[in-house]
Short mmCIF file of C-alpha atoms and ligand atoms in Angstrom, two decimals:
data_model
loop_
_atom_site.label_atom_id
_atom_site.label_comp_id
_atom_site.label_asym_id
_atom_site.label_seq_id
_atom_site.Cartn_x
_atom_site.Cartn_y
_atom_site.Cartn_z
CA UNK A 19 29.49 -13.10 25.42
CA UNK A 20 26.86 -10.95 23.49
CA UNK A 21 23.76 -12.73 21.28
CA UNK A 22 24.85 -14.10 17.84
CA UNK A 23 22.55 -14.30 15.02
CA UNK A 24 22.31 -18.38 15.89
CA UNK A 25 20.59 -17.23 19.25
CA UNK A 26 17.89 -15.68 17.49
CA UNK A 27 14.71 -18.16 16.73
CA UNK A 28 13.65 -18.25 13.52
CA UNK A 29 10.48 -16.51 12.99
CA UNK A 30 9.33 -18.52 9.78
CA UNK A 31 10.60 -21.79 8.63
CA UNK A 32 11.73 -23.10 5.41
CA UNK A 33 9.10 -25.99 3.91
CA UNK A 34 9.75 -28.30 1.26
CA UNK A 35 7.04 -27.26 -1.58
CA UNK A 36 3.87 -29.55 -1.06
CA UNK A 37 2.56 -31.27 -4.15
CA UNK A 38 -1.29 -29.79 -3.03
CA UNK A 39 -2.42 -27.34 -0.85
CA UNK A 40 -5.89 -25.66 -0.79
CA UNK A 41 -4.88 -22.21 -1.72
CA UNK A 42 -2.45 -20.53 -3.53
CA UNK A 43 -1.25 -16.79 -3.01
CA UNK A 44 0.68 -15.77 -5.37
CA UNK A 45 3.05 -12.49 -3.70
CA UNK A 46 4.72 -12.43 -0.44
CA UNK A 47 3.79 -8.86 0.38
CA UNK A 48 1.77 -7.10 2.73
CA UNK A 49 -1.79 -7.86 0.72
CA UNK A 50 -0.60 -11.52 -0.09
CA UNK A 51 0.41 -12.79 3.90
CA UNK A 52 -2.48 -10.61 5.29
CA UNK A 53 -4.96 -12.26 3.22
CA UNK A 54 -3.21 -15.83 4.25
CA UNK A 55 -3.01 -14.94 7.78
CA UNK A 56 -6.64 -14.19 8.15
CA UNK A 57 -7.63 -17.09 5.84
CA UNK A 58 -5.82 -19.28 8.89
CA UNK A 59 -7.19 -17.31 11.72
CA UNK A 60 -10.71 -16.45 10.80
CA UNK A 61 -11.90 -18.86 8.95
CA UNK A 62 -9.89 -22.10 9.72
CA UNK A 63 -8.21 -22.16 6.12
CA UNK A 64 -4.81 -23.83 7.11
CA UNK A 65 -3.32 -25.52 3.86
CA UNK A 66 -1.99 -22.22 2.55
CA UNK A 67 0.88 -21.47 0.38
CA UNK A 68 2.48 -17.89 -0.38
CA UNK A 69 4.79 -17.50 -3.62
CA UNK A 70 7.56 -14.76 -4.22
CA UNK A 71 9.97 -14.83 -6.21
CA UNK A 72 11.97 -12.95 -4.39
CA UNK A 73 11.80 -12.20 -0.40
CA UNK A 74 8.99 -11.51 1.45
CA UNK A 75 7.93 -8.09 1.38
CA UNK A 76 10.68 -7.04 -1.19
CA UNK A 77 8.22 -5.04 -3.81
CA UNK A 78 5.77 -2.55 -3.15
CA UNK A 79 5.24 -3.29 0.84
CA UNK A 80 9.06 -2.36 1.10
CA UNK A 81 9.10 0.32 -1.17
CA UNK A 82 5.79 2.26 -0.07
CA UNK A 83 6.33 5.63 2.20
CA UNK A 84 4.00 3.79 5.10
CA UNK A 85 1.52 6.60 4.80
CA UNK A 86 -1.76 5.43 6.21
CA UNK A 87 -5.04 7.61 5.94
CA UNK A 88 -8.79 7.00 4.80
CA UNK A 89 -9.73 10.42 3.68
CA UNK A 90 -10.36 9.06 -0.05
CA UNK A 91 -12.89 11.14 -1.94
CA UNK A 92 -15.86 8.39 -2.66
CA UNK A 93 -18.29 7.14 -0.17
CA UNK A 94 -16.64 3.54 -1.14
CA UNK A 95 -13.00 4.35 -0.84
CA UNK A 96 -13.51 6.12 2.10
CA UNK A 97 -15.66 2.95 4.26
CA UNK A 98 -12.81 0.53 2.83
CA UNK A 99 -9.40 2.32 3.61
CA UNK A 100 -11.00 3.37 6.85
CA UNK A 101 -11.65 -0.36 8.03
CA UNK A 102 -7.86 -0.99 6.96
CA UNK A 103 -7.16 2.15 9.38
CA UNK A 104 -9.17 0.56 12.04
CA UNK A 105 -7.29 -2.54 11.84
CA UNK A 106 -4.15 -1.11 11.85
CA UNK A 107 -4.91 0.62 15.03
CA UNK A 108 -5.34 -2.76 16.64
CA UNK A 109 -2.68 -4.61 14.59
CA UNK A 110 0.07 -4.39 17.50
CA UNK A 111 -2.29 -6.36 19.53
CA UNK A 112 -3.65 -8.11 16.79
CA UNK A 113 -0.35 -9.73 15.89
CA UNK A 114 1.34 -9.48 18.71
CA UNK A 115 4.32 -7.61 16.74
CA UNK A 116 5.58 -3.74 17.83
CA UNK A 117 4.66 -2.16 14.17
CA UNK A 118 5.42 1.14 15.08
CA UNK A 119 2.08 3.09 14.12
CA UNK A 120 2.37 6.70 14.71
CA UNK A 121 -1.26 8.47 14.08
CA UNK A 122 0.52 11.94 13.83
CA UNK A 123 -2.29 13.52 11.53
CA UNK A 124 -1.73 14.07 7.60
CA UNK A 125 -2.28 17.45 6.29
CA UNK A 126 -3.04 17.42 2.04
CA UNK A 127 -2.51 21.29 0.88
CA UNK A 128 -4.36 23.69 -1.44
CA UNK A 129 -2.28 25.70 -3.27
CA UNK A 130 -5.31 27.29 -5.37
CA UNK A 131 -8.93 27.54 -5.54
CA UNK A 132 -9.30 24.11 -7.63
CA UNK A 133 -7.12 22.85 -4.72
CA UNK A 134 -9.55 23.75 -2.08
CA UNK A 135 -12.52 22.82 -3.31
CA UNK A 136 -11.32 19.33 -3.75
CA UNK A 137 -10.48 19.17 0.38
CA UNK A 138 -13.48 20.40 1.00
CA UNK A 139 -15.16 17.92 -1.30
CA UNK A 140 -13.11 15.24 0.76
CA UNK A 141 -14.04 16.50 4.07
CA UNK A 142 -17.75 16.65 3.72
CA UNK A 143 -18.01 13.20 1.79
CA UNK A 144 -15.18 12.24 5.35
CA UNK A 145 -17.19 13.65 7.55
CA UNK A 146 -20.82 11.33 6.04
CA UNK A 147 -19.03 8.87 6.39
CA UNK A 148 -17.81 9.05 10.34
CA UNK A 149 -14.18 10.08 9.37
CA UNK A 150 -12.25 12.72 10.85
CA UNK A 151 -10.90 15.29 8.09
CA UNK A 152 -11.62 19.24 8.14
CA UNK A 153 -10.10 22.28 6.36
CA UNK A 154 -8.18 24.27 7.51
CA UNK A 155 -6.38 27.84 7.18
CA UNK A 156 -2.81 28.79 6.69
CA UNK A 157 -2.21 29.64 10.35
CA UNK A 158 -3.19 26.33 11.60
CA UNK A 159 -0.97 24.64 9.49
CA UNK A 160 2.01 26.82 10.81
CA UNK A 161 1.31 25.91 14.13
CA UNK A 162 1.35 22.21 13.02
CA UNK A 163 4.20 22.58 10.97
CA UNK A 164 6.33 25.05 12.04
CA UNK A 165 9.23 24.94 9.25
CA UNK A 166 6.45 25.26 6.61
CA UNK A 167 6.69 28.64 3.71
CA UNK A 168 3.19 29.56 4.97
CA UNK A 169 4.00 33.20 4.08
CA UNK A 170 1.83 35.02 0.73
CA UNK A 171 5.55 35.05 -0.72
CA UNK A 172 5.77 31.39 -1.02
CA UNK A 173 6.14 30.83 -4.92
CA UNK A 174 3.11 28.78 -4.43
CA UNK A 175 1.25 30.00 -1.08
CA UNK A 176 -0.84 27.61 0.82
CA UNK A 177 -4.18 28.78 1.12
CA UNK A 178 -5.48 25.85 3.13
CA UNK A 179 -4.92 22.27 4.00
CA UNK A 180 -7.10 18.72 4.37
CA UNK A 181 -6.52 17.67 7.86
CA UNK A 182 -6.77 14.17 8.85
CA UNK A 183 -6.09 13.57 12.27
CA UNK A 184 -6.18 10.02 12.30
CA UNK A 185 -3.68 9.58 9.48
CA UNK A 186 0.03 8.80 10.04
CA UNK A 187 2.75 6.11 8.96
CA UNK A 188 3.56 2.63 10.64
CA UNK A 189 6.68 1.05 9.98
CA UNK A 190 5.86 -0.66 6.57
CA UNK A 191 8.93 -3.90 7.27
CA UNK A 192 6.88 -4.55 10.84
CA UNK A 193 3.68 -4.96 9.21
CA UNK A 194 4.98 -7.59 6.67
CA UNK A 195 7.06 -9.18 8.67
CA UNK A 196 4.14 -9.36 11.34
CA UNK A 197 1.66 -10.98 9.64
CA UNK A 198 4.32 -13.64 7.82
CA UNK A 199 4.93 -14.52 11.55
CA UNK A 200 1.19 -14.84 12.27
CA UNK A 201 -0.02 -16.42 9.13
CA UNK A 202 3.21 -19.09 9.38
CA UNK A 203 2.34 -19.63 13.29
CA UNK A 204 -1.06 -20.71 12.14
CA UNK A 205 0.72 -23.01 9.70
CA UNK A 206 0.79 -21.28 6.60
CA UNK A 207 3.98 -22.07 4.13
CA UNK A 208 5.90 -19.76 2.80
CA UNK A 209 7.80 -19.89 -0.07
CA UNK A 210 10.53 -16.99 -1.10
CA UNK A 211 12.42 -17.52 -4.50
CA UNK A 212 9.69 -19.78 -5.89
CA UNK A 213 8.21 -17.86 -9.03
CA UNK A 214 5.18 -18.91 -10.84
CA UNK A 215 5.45 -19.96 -14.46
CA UNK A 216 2.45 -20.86 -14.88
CA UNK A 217 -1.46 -20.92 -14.16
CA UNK A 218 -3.26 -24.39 -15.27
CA UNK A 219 -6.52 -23.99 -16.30
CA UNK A 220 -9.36 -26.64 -16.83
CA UNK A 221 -13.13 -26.02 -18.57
CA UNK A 222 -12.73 -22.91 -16.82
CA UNK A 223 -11.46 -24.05 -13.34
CA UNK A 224 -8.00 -23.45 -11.54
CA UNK A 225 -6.40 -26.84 -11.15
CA UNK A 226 -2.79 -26.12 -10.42
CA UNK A 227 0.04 -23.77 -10.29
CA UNK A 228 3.65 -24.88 -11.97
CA UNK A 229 6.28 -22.94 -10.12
CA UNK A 230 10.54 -22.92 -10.91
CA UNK A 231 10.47 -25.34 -7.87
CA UNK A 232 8.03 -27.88 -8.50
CA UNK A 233 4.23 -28.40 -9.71
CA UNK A 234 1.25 -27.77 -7.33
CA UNK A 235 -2.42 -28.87 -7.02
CA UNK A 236 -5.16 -26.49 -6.14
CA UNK A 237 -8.47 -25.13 -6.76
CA UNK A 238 -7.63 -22.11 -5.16
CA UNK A 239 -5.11 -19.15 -6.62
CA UNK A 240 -4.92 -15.73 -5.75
CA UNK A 241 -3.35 -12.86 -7.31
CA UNK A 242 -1.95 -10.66 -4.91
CA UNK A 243 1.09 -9.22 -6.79
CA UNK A 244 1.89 -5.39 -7.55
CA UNK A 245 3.61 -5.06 -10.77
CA UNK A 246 3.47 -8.37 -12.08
CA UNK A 247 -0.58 -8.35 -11.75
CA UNK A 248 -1.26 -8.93 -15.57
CA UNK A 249 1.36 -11.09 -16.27
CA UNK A 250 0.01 -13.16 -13.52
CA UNK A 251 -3.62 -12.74 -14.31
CA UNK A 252 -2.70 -13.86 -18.37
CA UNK A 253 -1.32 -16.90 -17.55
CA UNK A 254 -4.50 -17.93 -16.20
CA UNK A 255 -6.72 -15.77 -19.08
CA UNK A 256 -7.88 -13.42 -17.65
CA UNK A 257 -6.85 -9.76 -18.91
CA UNK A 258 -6.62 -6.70 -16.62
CA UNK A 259 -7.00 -3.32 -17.36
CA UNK A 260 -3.87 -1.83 -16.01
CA UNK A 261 -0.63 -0.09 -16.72
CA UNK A 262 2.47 -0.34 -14.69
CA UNK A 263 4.45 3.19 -13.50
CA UNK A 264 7.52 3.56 -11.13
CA UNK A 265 7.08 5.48 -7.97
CA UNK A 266 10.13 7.12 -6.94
CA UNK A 267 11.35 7.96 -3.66
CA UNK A 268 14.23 9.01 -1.24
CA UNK A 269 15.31 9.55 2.51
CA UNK A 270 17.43 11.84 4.03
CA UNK A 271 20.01 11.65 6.69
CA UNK A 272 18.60 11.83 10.44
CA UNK A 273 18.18 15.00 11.82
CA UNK A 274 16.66 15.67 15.12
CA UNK A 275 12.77 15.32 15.23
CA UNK A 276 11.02 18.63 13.83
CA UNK A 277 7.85 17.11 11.85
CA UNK A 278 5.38 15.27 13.90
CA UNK A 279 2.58 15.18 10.71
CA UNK A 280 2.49 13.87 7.12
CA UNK A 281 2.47 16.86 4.53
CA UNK A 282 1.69 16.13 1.29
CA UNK A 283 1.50 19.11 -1.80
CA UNK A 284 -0.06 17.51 -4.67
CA UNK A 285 0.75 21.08 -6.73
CA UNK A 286 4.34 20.18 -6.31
CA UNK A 287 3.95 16.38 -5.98
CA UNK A 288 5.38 15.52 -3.06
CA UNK A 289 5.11 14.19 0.40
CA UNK A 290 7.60 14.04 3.84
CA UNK A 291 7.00 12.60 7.09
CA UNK A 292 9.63 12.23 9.39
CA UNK A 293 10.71 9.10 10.84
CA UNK A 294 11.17 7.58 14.28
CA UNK A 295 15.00 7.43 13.50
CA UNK A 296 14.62 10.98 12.62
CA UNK A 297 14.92 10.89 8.83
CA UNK A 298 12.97 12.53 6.29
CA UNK A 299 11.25 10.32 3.59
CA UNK A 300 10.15 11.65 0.61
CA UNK A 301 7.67 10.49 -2.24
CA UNK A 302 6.69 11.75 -5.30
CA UNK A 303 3.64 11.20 -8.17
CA UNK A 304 4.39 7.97 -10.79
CA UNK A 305 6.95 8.39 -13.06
CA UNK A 306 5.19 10.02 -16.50
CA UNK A 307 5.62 6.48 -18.26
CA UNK A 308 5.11 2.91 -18.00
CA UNK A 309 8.40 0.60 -16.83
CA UNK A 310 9.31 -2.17 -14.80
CA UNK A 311 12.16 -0.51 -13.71
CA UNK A 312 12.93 0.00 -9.62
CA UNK A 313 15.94 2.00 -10.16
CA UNK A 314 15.92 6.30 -8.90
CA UNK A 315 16.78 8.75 -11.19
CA UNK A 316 18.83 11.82 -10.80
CA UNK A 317 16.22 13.98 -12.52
CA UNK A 318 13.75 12.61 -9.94
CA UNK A 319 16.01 14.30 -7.23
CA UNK A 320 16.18 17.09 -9.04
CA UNK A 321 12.77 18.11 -9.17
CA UNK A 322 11.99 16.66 -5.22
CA UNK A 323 14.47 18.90 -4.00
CA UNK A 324 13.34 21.80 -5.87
CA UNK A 325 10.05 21.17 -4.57
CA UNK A 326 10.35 20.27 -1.00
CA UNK A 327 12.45 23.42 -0.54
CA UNK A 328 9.52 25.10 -1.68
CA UNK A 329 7.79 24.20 1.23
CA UNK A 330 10.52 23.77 3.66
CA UNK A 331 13.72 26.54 3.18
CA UNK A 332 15.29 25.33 6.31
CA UNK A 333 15.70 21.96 4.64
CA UNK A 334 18.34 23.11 2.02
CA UNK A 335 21.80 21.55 3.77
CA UNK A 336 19.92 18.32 4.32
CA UNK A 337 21.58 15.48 2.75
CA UNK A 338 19.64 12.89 1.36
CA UNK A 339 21.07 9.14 1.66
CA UNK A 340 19.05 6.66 -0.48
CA UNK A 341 16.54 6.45 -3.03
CA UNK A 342 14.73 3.75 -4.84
CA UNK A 343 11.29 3.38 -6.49
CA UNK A 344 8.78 0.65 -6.08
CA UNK A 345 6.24 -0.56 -9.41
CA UNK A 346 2.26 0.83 -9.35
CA UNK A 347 -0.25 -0.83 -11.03
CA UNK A 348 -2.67 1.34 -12.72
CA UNK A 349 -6.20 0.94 -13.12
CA UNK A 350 -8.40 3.44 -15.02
CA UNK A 351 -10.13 4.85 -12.27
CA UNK A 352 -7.43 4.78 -9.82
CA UNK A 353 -9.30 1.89 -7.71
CA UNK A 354 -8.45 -1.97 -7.13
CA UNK A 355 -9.48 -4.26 -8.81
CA UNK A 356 -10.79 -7.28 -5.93
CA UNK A 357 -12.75 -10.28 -5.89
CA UNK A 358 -13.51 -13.77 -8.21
CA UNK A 359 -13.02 -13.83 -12.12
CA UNK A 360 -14.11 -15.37 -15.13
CA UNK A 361 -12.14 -18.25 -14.55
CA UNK A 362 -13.30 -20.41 -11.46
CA UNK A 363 -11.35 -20.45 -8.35
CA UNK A 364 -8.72 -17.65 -9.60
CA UNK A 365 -9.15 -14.15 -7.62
CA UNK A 366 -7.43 -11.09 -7.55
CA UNK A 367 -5.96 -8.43 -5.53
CA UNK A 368 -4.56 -5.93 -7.90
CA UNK A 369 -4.01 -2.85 -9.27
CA UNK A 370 -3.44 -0.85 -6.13
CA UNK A 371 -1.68 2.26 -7.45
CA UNK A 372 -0.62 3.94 -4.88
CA UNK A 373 -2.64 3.10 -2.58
CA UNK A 374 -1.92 -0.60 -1.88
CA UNK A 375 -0.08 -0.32 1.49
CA UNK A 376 -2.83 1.54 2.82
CA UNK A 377 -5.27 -0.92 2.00
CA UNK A 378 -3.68 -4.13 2.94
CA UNK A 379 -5.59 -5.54 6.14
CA UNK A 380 -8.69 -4.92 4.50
CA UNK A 381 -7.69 -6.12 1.52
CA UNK A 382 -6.77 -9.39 3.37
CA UNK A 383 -9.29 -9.65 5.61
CA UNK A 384 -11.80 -8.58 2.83
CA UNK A 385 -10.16 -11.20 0.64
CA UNK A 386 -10.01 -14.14 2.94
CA UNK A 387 -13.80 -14.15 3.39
CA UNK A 388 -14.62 -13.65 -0.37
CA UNK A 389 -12.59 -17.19 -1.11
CA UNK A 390 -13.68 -19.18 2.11
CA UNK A 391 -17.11 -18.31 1.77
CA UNK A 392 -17.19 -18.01 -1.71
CA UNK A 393 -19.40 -14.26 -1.45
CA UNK A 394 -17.81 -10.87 -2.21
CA UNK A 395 -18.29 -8.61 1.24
CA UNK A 396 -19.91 -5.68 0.59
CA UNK A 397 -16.80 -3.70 1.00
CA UNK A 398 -15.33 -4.68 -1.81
CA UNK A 399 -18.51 -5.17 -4.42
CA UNK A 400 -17.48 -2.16 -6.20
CA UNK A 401 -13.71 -2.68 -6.64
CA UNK A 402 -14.45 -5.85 -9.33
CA UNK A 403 -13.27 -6.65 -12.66
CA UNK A 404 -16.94 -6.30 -14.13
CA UNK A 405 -16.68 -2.60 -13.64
CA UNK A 406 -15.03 -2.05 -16.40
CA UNK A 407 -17.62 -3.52 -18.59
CA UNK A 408 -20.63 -2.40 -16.76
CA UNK A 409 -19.15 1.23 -16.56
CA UNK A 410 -19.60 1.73 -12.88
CA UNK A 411 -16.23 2.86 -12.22
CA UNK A 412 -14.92 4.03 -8.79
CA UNK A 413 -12.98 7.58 -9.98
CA UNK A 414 -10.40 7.68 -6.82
CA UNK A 415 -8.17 10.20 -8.69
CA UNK A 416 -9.00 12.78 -6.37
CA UNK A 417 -7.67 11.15 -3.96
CA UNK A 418 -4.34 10.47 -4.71
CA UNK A 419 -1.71 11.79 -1.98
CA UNK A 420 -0.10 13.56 -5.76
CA UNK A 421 -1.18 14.11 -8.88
CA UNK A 422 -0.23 11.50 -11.57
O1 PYC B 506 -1.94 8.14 -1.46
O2 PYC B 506 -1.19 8.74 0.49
C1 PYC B 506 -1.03 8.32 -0.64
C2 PYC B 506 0.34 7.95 -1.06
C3 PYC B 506 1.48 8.11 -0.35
C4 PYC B 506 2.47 7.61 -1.14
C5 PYC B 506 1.93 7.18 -2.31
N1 PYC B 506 0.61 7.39 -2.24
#
């Protein structure tokens, strides 16, 4: 008689809602159960709860195209997605979970001279800062990427590429779902289908968190949602400077493997990476408007295909089985917003863009010692809220995987 799904133990229990616990994290994605996990592990922080409204890892950590890379163009994007990389290196171990990371190398193309001067930009401030990125010529790339239009006939040729060995993708469902069964081993709740309603708020203190399944005690809440990150952050006052955009995206059938990197044209806004199952998954830039809406469009399609076919002719009789778009949270200069707030005991973890899934074990990690020890770490004591008042901004457009 085979296994049933009654043989299989379950990896994270169900938990009546406790009227207190010490902290609060409000989303059940990756940033959310990474910082909870190494809150538990790290730094003995046990009496944890994490929110979602829906299912854990059902937003942005299930929607993202598990790209992973740290060649970001400033000397502080670069240090902090490059710890994140680091960690995910070790995270197999770390967690004791298979999540699947693949460091095939991720290749951003130049498609004019603007183009080019921005990789090399982001190689030299890469290579300061210990990471490995370099430019390099047409021919390279077609030995990389065989099924590449690297011909001076392409409608746009490819006069060079930023190549980032290290980069890659990691199966994005592992990673959540890896951490939710560290942090819960270590005694952490969590709670699916229990949404905030509200934030209380005290002479300026967190106090509590009232929830569609019962009230809660705390001193601690964090913010660690994508897409609903201001209409978290109002109900406890505080106001955040971002915008919220749809990401689309879309995966083929499986095909035998032909692409062993990431390529990513931000000309004609697009990226592909193949996966282990052998299908092709394709992103684009942020839909051209603000929307809550997770749904794919067929003029999205459209333009991908267009596009990718561009790059790839040999692609055209591929048939492409899903699509779906995830919600990015827009900050002004393209950088998160991390750390304490105005109002006492209420963090955040916000405004990732498209950039979030990259970031999350440094995010947690980074996150978990700002609220236990009550100091922001030095690699995130650019990425706060007073930025925006103090005009030190972090300008990470340049580094986006596609223009937006
Ligand atoms: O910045 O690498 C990136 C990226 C990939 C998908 C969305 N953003």
């Amino acid at each position: 008689k085979g296994l049933t799904k009654a043989d299989w133990p379950k990896v994270w229990r169900h938990h009546d809602l406790k009227p207190r616990y010490d902290v609060v994290i409000i989303g059940g994605g990756l940033h959310g159960l990474a910082t909870a996990y190494y809150l538990a592990a790290y730094h003995g922080v046990r009496n944890i709860a994490v929110l979602d409204k829906g299912y854990l890892g059902g937003g942005g950590s299930g929607r993202n195209t598990a790209i992973v890379r740290s060649n970001y163009l400033t000397p502080e994007g670069v240090r902090f997605y490059d710890r994140s990389l680091k960690l995910y290196e070790n995270l197999a171990s770390e967690l004791n979970f298979n999540v699947m990371f693949s460091q095939r190398g991720h290749l951003t193309l130049a498609h004019n001279d603007g183009g080019l001067r921005t990789m090399r930009w982001r190689a030299e401030v890469n290579k300061v800062q210990g990471v490995d990125s370099e430019v390099i010529g047409p021919e390279e790339i077609k030995k990389l990427v065989p099924s590449m239009d690297t011909s001076a006939q392409a409608r746009y040729p490819i006069l060079g590429a930023l190549y980032h060995p290290p980069g890659g993708i990691i199966r994005h469902d592992a990673v959540v779902w890896g951490y939710a069964r560290a942090a819960a081993g270590l005694g952490v709740h969590l709670h699916q289908e229990t949404e905030v309603t509200g934030i209380d708020v005290r002479h300026g203190r967190v106090t509590g968190v009232r929830t569609t399944r019962g009230d809660i005690a705390t001193g601690t809440v964090v913010n660690c949602t994508a897409g609903w990150a201001t209409l978290i952050s109002e109900m406890a006052g505080v106001e955040m400077p971002v915008t919220t955009s749809p990401l689309q995206a879309a995966v083929t059938e499986p095909v035998k493997p032909f692409l062993d990197t990431v390529v990513v044209s931000g000309t004609l806004h697009v990226y592909v990476s193949q996966t282990d199952r052998g299908e092709l998954v394709f992103g684009a830039s942020v839909d051209p408007f603000t929307s809550y809406s997770v749904r794919g469009s067929l003029e999205f399609v459209e333009g991908l295909a267009s596009n990718v076919l561009k790059l790839m002719p040999g692609l055209s009789k591929m048939r492409l089985l899903r699509q779906w778009a995830g919600l990015c949270d827009m900050t002004p200069d393209y950088s998160p917003i991390m750390g304490p707030t105005s109002v006492e005991g209420f963090f955040v973890d916000v405004g990732w863009g498209t950039y979030g899934f990259k970031a999350g074990p440094v995010a947690g990690e980074a996150m978990a010692e700002c609220i236990s020890t009550g100091r922001t770490p030095q690699i995130i004591a650019h990425f706060g809220l007073d930025r925006f008042r103090s005009g030190r901004l972090v300008g990470e457009k340049g580094a986006a995987a596609v223009g937006h």
